[in-house]
């Protein structure tokens, strides 16, 4: 699976959009981009995933660049409850065991 | 909203003892996983399970570990002879689709080995 690079930490003001970047320059054609988050000591929570098109759901939007070498997770109106560690994971869609490999993630602090 | 549940929330055991961590995955999910997170470290994959068989396991998942789906609802992780370094949060997860795109995690069991 391709390696990802994320900034270790970011701050965001409450009510503003949080834009979390992820670099995955070695991604291959059959690899998906996944975003999960972990709120303090809780189990990771699925947010969104995509292959090459931009995706949106009730939680967030995922913007993938045309060359697929980077992506951005957008939380449109961050709240204090969005304070968490956000993980960008790249993985093959036909990974036999479906394992997720978590890196260090980005610690997002939403401030009032 | 359906969710993955895990019991107990905290387990304390002595080194060398056997422990069984229990999980109830989401009812229509077919793929099950165990991950662990040592305090302050990354979340690590242990094992995935489908159709009563292990699909994939990591190097961490050695002969001391085993998984089982003893009935239609529970999914268990057994550690045969616990070591101090097994102290961690253990998360169970499940997914409905064969690609595991959306894995839903439980709240975790904190295992403390003394």
Coordinates of C-alpha atoms in Angstrom, one line a residue, chain B residues 46-86:
Chain B
X46 CA -4.1 -7.9 14.0
X47 CA -6.4 -10.1 12.0
X48 CA -9.4 -10.2 9.6
X49 CA -12.0 -12.9 9.5
X50 CA -14.6 -14.0 7.0
X51 CA -16.7 -17.1 6.5
X52 CA -15.3 -18.6 9.6
X53 CA -11.7 -18.3 8.4
X54 CA -8.9 -15.9 8.9
X55 CA -8.4 -13.8 5.8
X56 CA -5.3 -12.1 6.8
X57 CA -3.2 -11.6 9.9
X58 CA -0.3 -9.4 10.9
X59 CA 3.1 -10.4 12.4
X60 CA 1.7 -9.5 15.8
X61 CA -1.0 -12.2 15.5
X62 CA 1.2 -15.1 16.5
X63 CA 0.3 -18.5 18.0
X64 CA -0.7 -16.8 21.3
X65 CA -3.7 -15.2 19.6
X66 CA -6.8 -16.9 18.1
X67 CA -10.2 -15.7 16.9
X68 CA -13.5 -17.4 16.8
X69 CA -17.1 -16.7 15.9
X70 CA -18.7 -19.1 18.4
X71 CA -22.3 -18.3 17.4
X72 CA -24.2 -16.0 15.1
X73 CA -23.4 -12.8 16.9
X74 CA -20.2 -12.9 18.9
X75 CA -16.6 -12.5 17.6
X76 CA -13.9 -13.2 20.1
X77 CA -10.2 -12.6 20.4
X78 CA -8.3 -15.0 22.7
X79 CA -4.8 -14.4 24.0
X80 CA -3.6 -17.7 25.4
X81 CA -0.8 -16.6 27.8
X82 CA -0.7 -12.8 28.2
X83 CA 2.5 -10.8 28.3
X84 CA 3.1 -7.4 29.7
X85 CA 3.5 -6.1 26.1
X86 CA 0.0 -7.2 25.3

